[in-house]
Amino acid sequence: MATDYRQMWTDLGLDLEAHDALLQALGQGYQDIFLAQKGRPAGMGYFDFVMSEVHGLRVKELLDAKAEGRPVVGSFCVFVPEELVLAVGGVAVGLCAGAEFAFDKVEQHIPRNTCALIKAFLGFGLARVCPYLTAADLLVGENTCDGKKKAWEIADGLIAPIHVMDLPQVKSAEGRGLLTAEYRRFMAKMEELSGKQITLESLEDAIGVVNRKRAALARLARLRSANPAPISGLDALLVNQVSFYDDPVRFTASVNALCDEVEARVAAGKGVFPADTPRILVSGCPMAVPNWKVPWVIETSGGVIVGEESCVGERGLRDQVATDVADLDGLLGAIVDRYFAIDCAIFTPNPDRLGHVRELRDRTGADGVLHYGLQFCTPYQMEAGPVEKAVKGDGTPFLRLETDYSMEDVEQLRTRVGAFVELLGG
Ligand code: BJ8
């Protein structure tokens, strides 16, 4: 019989009735979207298990860590360096914000025309349905887009105190200086929270853990270049989503085991879709759990996703932190170097992203690029234009989608995606 976590959820201050409704919808969505797929690698079983225990076992593990004096730190952005949390023995969790929940409550505090990702995080908090939010000792909000910047002010009073991390918007020496200063301040915050000093050894170990995690994800990403595609885009997205809250060492081992299996499939020419199924690179806003709508539409309309130019994807896993430095300052500098290279659309100008989209398209053998923008996300919608120009300039078909978390536009999306897949030869 499945473990009963109701007492744990009550202790965490959740609204059990609303939480039940969320889990019910999540479970049904998972069944219809993931478990209905054919020919999945057996290694996906681990990730199915993690998802089935997403509000159970993993939350219990976080509470056990807290009981050992290890702080739990929740964040919303790939600019928050997990290495500095692990270096004090802490646990880092990405706070998913991928479902429309309690938006009516949210809209009493922020404008209706705010992106769904921000609204979802506030909705989960206001409706008291996210055990990660309430289990965390610290929430870190980063100053990226305007919506997030202002949301931290609102959330600070309503949901939990937030450590705000300022971020540069320009890739200049001054910008790098700001990131370094903010990472130092975050390091001090971690030391204060845990009562532990970050040492050369603890930071080296933490960097090793995160580098190995990124290497495993990069390995999986590279295997997706094979034709036929050995794993669906939905499953690969799920692995990336799980990377934000699973135990990093266990996760890395599970991804590598999955890669062994996928590698064997590639060698045997085995795929989840027939060879030459139209291959699509998705580029744009991050997709947090359980935001699976667009990938599901693509892969049930005759296409296969072969890569994500996104923070839940390539932008989050690209580049390692260099470790060939001799002291703590050098290691921090290496962390800054790695994160400062992130090509988020909040930067201006942001030419690296265009190069990365093209590079990824070529590496994955994508036949077309689909730009995914959340409604009211100004940075990514503004950048959709330059991405379109760059991609089309090379003769690659391009489709721009703008949507939110509701299911109301599924049929409309299906019509547009279906036509795009046809154009790609499907
Ligand atoms: S590094 S992409 S995770 S900021 S979708 S909230 S941008 S209005 S999520 Fe992001 Fe960090 Fe950048 Fe990545 Fe604003 Fe757009 Fe909403 Fe967004």
Short mmCIF file of N, CA and C in Angstrom, two decimals, residues 170-248:
data_model
loop_
_atom_site.label_atom_id
_atom_site.label_comp_id
_atom_site.label_asym_id
_atom_site.label_seq_id
_atom_site.Cartn_x
_atom_site.Cartn_y
_atom_site.Cartn_z
N VAL A 170 23.58 43.00 -18.66
CA VAL A 170 24.51 43.27 -19.77
C VAL A 170 25.77 42.46 -19.51
N LYS A 171 26.32 41.87 -20.57
CA LYS A 171 27.55 41.07 -20.42
C LYS A 171 28.77 42.00 -20.52
N SER A 172 29.01 42.72 -19.46
CA SER A 172 30.14 43.65 -19.43
C SER A 172 30.99 43.32 -18.20
N ALA A 173 32.13 44.01 -18.06
CA ALA A 173 32.96 43.79 -16.88
C ALA A 173 32.18 44.17 -15.62
N GLU A 174 31.38 45.23 -15.73
CA GLU A 174 30.57 45.65 -14.58
C GLU A 174 29.52 44.58 -14.26
N GLY A 175 28.96 44.00 -15.31
CA GLY A 175 27.96 42.95 -15.12
C GLY A 175 28.58 41.75 -14.41
N ARG A 176 29.76 41.39 -14.83
CA ARG A 176 30.44 40.25 -14.19
C ARG A 176 30.74 40.57 -12.73
N GLY A 177 31.11 41.84 -12.49
CA GLY A 177 31.40 42.29 -11.12
C GLY A 177 30.15 42.16 -10.24
N LEU A 178 29.01 42.54 -10.80
CA LEU A 178 27.77 42.44 -10.03
C LEU A 178 27.46 40.98 -9.70
N LEU A 179 27.61 40.10 -10.68
CA LEU A 179 27.32 38.68 -10.44
C LEU A 179 28.26 38.11 -9.37
N THR A 180 29.53 38.50 -9.44
CA THR A 180 30.49 38.02 -8.44
C THR A 180 30.08 38.49 -7.04
N ALA A 181 29.72 39.75 -6.94
CA ALA A 181 29.33 40.30 -5.63
C ALA A 181 28.08 39.59 -5.10
N GLU A 182 27.14 39.33 -5.98
CA GLU A 182 25.90 38.68 -5.55
C GLU A 182 26.14 37.23 -5.15
N TYR A 183 27.05 36.56 -5.85
CA TYR A 183 27.36 35.18 -5.47
C TYR A 183 28.11 35.14 -4.14
N ARG A 184 28.94 36.15 -3.90
CA ARG A 184 29.61 36.22 -2.58
C ARG A 184 28.59 36.42 -1.47
N ARG A 185 27.63 37.29 -1.73
CA ARG A 185 26.59 37.56 -0.72
C ARG A 185 25.76 36.29 -0.49
N PHE A 186 25.49 35.56 -1.57
CA PHE A 186 24.71 34.31 -1.44
C PHE A 186 25.52 33.27 -0.66
N MET A 187 26.81 33.25 -0.91
CA MET A 187 27.71 32.32 -0.20
C MET A 187 27.65 32.61 1.31
N ALA A 188 27.69 33.89 1.64
CA ALA A 188 27.63 34.28 3.06
C ALA A 188 26.28 33.90 3.65
N LYS A 189 25.24 34.05 2.86
CA LYS A 189 23.90 33.68 3.32
C LYS A 189 23.83 32.18 3.61
N MET A 190 24.43 31.38 2.73
CA MET A 190 24.44 29.93 2.92
C MET A 190 25.21 29.56 4.19
N GLU A 191 26.32 30.26 4.40
CA GLU A 191 27.12 29.96 5.60
C GLU A 191 26.36 30.33 6.87
N GLU A 192 25.66 31.45 6.79
CA GLU A 192 24.88 31.90 7.96
C GLU A 192 23.76 30.90 8.24
N LEU A 193 23.08 30.48 7.18
CA LEU A 193 21.92 29.58 7.33
C LEU A 193 22.33 28.22 7.89
N SER A 194 23.48 27.73 7.46
CA SER A 194 23.90 26.38 7.86
C SER A 194 24.82 26.37 9.07
N GLY A 195 25.40 27.55 9.36
CA GLY A 195 26.39 27.59 10.44
C GLY A 195 27.69 26.91 10.03
N LYS A 196 27.87 26.72 8.71
CA LYS A 196 29.08 26.04 8.23
C LYS A 196 29.85 26.95 7.29
N GLN A 197 31.13 26.83 7.32
CA GLN A 197 32.00 27.60 6.44
C GLN A 197 32.21 26.84 5.12
N ILE A 198 32.16 27.54 4.02
CA ILE A 198 32.49 26.89 2.74
C ILE A 198 34.01 26.82 2.62
N THR A 199 34.52 25.63 2.38
CA THR A 199 35.97 25.47 2.25
C THR A 199 36.30 25.09 0.81
N LEU A 200 37.59 25.11 0.52
CA LEU A 200 38.04 24.72 -0.82
C LEU A 200 37.52 23.30 -1.13
N GLU A 201 37.66 22.42 -0.14
CA GLU A 201 37.26 21.01 -0.38
C GLU A 201 35.76 20.90 -0.56
N SER A 202 34.99 21.58 0.31
CA SER A 202 33.53 21.41 0.21
C SER A 202 33.02 21.99 -1.10
N LEU A 203 33.64 23.08 -1.55
CA LEU A 203 33.18 23.67 -2.81
C LEU A 203 33.63 22.80 -4.01
N GLU A 204 34.83 22.26 -3.91
CA GLU A 204 35.30 21.36 -4.99
C GLU A 204 34.36 20.16 -5.12
N ASP A 205 34.00 19.60 -3.95
CA ASP A 205 33.09 18.43 -3.98
C ASP A 205 31.75 18.81 -4.61
N ALA A 206 31.23 19.95 -4.19
CA ALA A 206 29.92 20.39 -4.69
C ALA A 206 29.97 20.62 -6.20
N ILE A 207 31.05 21.24 -6.65
CA ILE A 207 31.19 21.49 -8.09
C ILE A 207 31.25 20.16 -8.85
N GLY A 208 31.96 19.21 -8.26
CA GLY A 208 32.06 17.88 -8.90
C GLY A 208 30.68 17.24 -9.05
N VAL A 209 29.86 17.33 -8.00
CA VAL A 209 28.52 16.73 -8.03
C VAL A 209 27.69 17.37 -9.16
N VAL A 210 27.72 18.69 -9.22
CA VAL A 210 26.88 19.38 -10.22
C VAL A 210 27.45 19.19 -11.63
N ASN A 211 28.78 19.21 -11.75
CA ASN A 211 29.38 18.96 -13.07
C ASN A 211 29.00 17.58 -13.60
N ARG A 212 29.02 16.60 -12.70
CA ARG A 212 28.68 15.23 -13.14
C ARG A 212 27.20 15.15 -13.55
N LYS A 213 26.38 15.88 -12.83
CA LYS A 213 24.95 15.90 -13.19
C LYS A 213 24.77 16.52 -14.58
N ARG A 214 25.44 17.63 -14.80
CA ARG A 214 25.31 18.29 -16.12
C ARG A 214 25.90 17.39 -17.24
N ALA A 215 26.99 16.70 -16.90
CA ALA A 215 27.60 15.82 -17.91
C ALA A 215 26.64 14.70 -18.30
N ALA A 216 25.93 14.16 -17.32
CA ALA A 216 24.96 13.08 -17.63
C ALA A 216 23.83 13.63 -18.49
N LEU A 217 23.35 14.81 -18.16
CA LEU A 217 22.27 15.40 -18.96
C LEU A 217 22.76 15.72 -20.37
N ALA A 218 24.00 16.18 -20.46
CA ALA A 218 24.56 16.50 -21.79
C ALA A 218 24.71 15.22 -22.60
N ARG A 219 25.07 14.13 -21.92
CA ARG A 219 25.21 12.85 -22.62
C ARG A 219 23.86 12.44 -23.22
N LEU A 220 22.82 12.57 -22.43
CA LEU A 220 21.48 12.22 -22.93
C LEU A 220 21.11 13.14 -24.10
N ALA A 221 21.42 14.42 -23.95
CA ALA A 221 21.07 15.40 -25.00
C ALA A 221 21.76 15.02 -26.32
N ARG A 222 23.01 14.60 -26.23
CA ARG A 222 23.76 14.25 -27.45
C ARG A 222 23.18 13.00 -28.12
N LEU A 223 22.71 12.05 -27.29
CA LEU A 223 22.16 10.81 -27.87
C LEU A 223 20.90 11.08 -28.69
N ARG A 224 20.28 12.21 -28.43
CA ARG A 224 19.04 12.54 -29.15
C ARG A 224 19.31 12.99 -30.60
N SER A 225 20.58 13.09 -30.95
CA SER A 225 20.90 13.45 -32.33
C SER A 225 20.67 12.29 -33.29
N ALA A 226 20.51 11.10 -32.72
CA ALA A 226 20.34 9.91 -33.58
C ALA A 226 19.00 9.93 -34.31
N ASN A 227 18.99 9.31 -35.47
CA ASN A 227 17.78 9.16 -36.27
C ASN A 227 17.63 7.68 -36.60
N PRO A 228 16.60 6.98 -36.15
CA PRO A 228 15.42 7.44 -35.43
C PRO A 228 15.73 7.92 -34.00
N ALA A 229 14.89 8.83 -33.51
CA ALA A 229 15.08 9.36 -32.15
C ALA A 229 14.92 8.24 -31.13
N PRO A 230 15.93 8.02 -30.29
CA PRO A 230 15.88 6.88 -29.37
C PRO A 230 15.03 7.11 -28.12
N ILE A 231 14.66 8.36 -27.89
CA ILE A 231 13.84 8.70 -26.71
C ILE A 231 12.94 9.86 -27.12
N SER A 232 11.75 9.90 -26.57
CA SER A 232 10.85 10.99 -26.96
C SER A 232 11.31 12.31 -26.34
N GLY A 233 10.87 13.39 -26.95
CA GLY A 233 11.16 14.70 -26.37
C GLY A 233 10.48 14.87 -25.02
N LEU A 234 9.29 14.27 -24.89
CA LEU A 234 8.57 14.37 -23.62
C LEU A 234 9.39 13.72 -22.50
N ASP A 235 9.92 12.52 -22.76
CA ASP A 235 10.69 11.85 -21.71
C ASP A 235 11.98 12.60 -21.40
N ALA A 236 12.62 13.11 -22.45
CA ALA A 236 13.86 13.87 -22.21
C ALA A 236 13.56 15.14 -21.41
N LEU A 237 12.43 15.77 -21.71
CA LEU A 237 12.04 16.96 -20.94
C LEU A 237 11.80 16.59 -19.48
N LEU A 238 11.14 15.46 -19.29
CA LEU A 238 10.86 15.03 -17.91
C LEU A 238 12.15 14.84 -17.12
N VAL A 239 13.15 14.22 -17.75
CA VAL A 239 14.43 14.02 -17.08
C VAL A 239 15.01 15.38 -16.67
N ASN A 240 14.96 16.33 -17.58
CA ASN A 240 15.46 17.67 -17.26
C ASN A 240 14.65 18.33 -16.13
N GLN A 241 13.35 18.12 -16.15
CA GLN A 241 12.52 18.71 -15.09
C GLN A 241 12.85 18.10 -13.74
N VAL A 242 13.03 16.77 -13.72
CA VAL A 242 13.32 16.08 -12.46
C VAL A 242 14.69 16.53 -11.91
N SER A 243 15.59 16.93 -12.81
CA SER A 243 16.94 17.35 -12.36
C SER A 243 16.88 18.50 -11.38
N PHE A 244 15.78 19.22 -11.36
CA PHE A 244 15.69 20.39 -10.49
C PHE A 244 15.34 20.07 -9.04
N TYR A 245 14.85 18.87 -8.78
CA TYR A 245 14.53 18.62 -7.36
C TYR A 245 14.96 17.26 -6.83
N ASP A 246 15.51 16.41 -7.68
CA ASP A 246 15.93 15.11 -7.18
C ASP A 246 17.30 15.22 -6.50
N ASP A 247 17.63 14.21 -5.71
CA ASP A 247 18.97 14.14 -5.14
C ASP A 247 19.98 14.07 -6.30
N PRO A 248 20.96 14.98 -6.35
CA PRO A 248 21.79 15.06 -7.56
C PRO A 248 22.63 13.82 -7.83
#
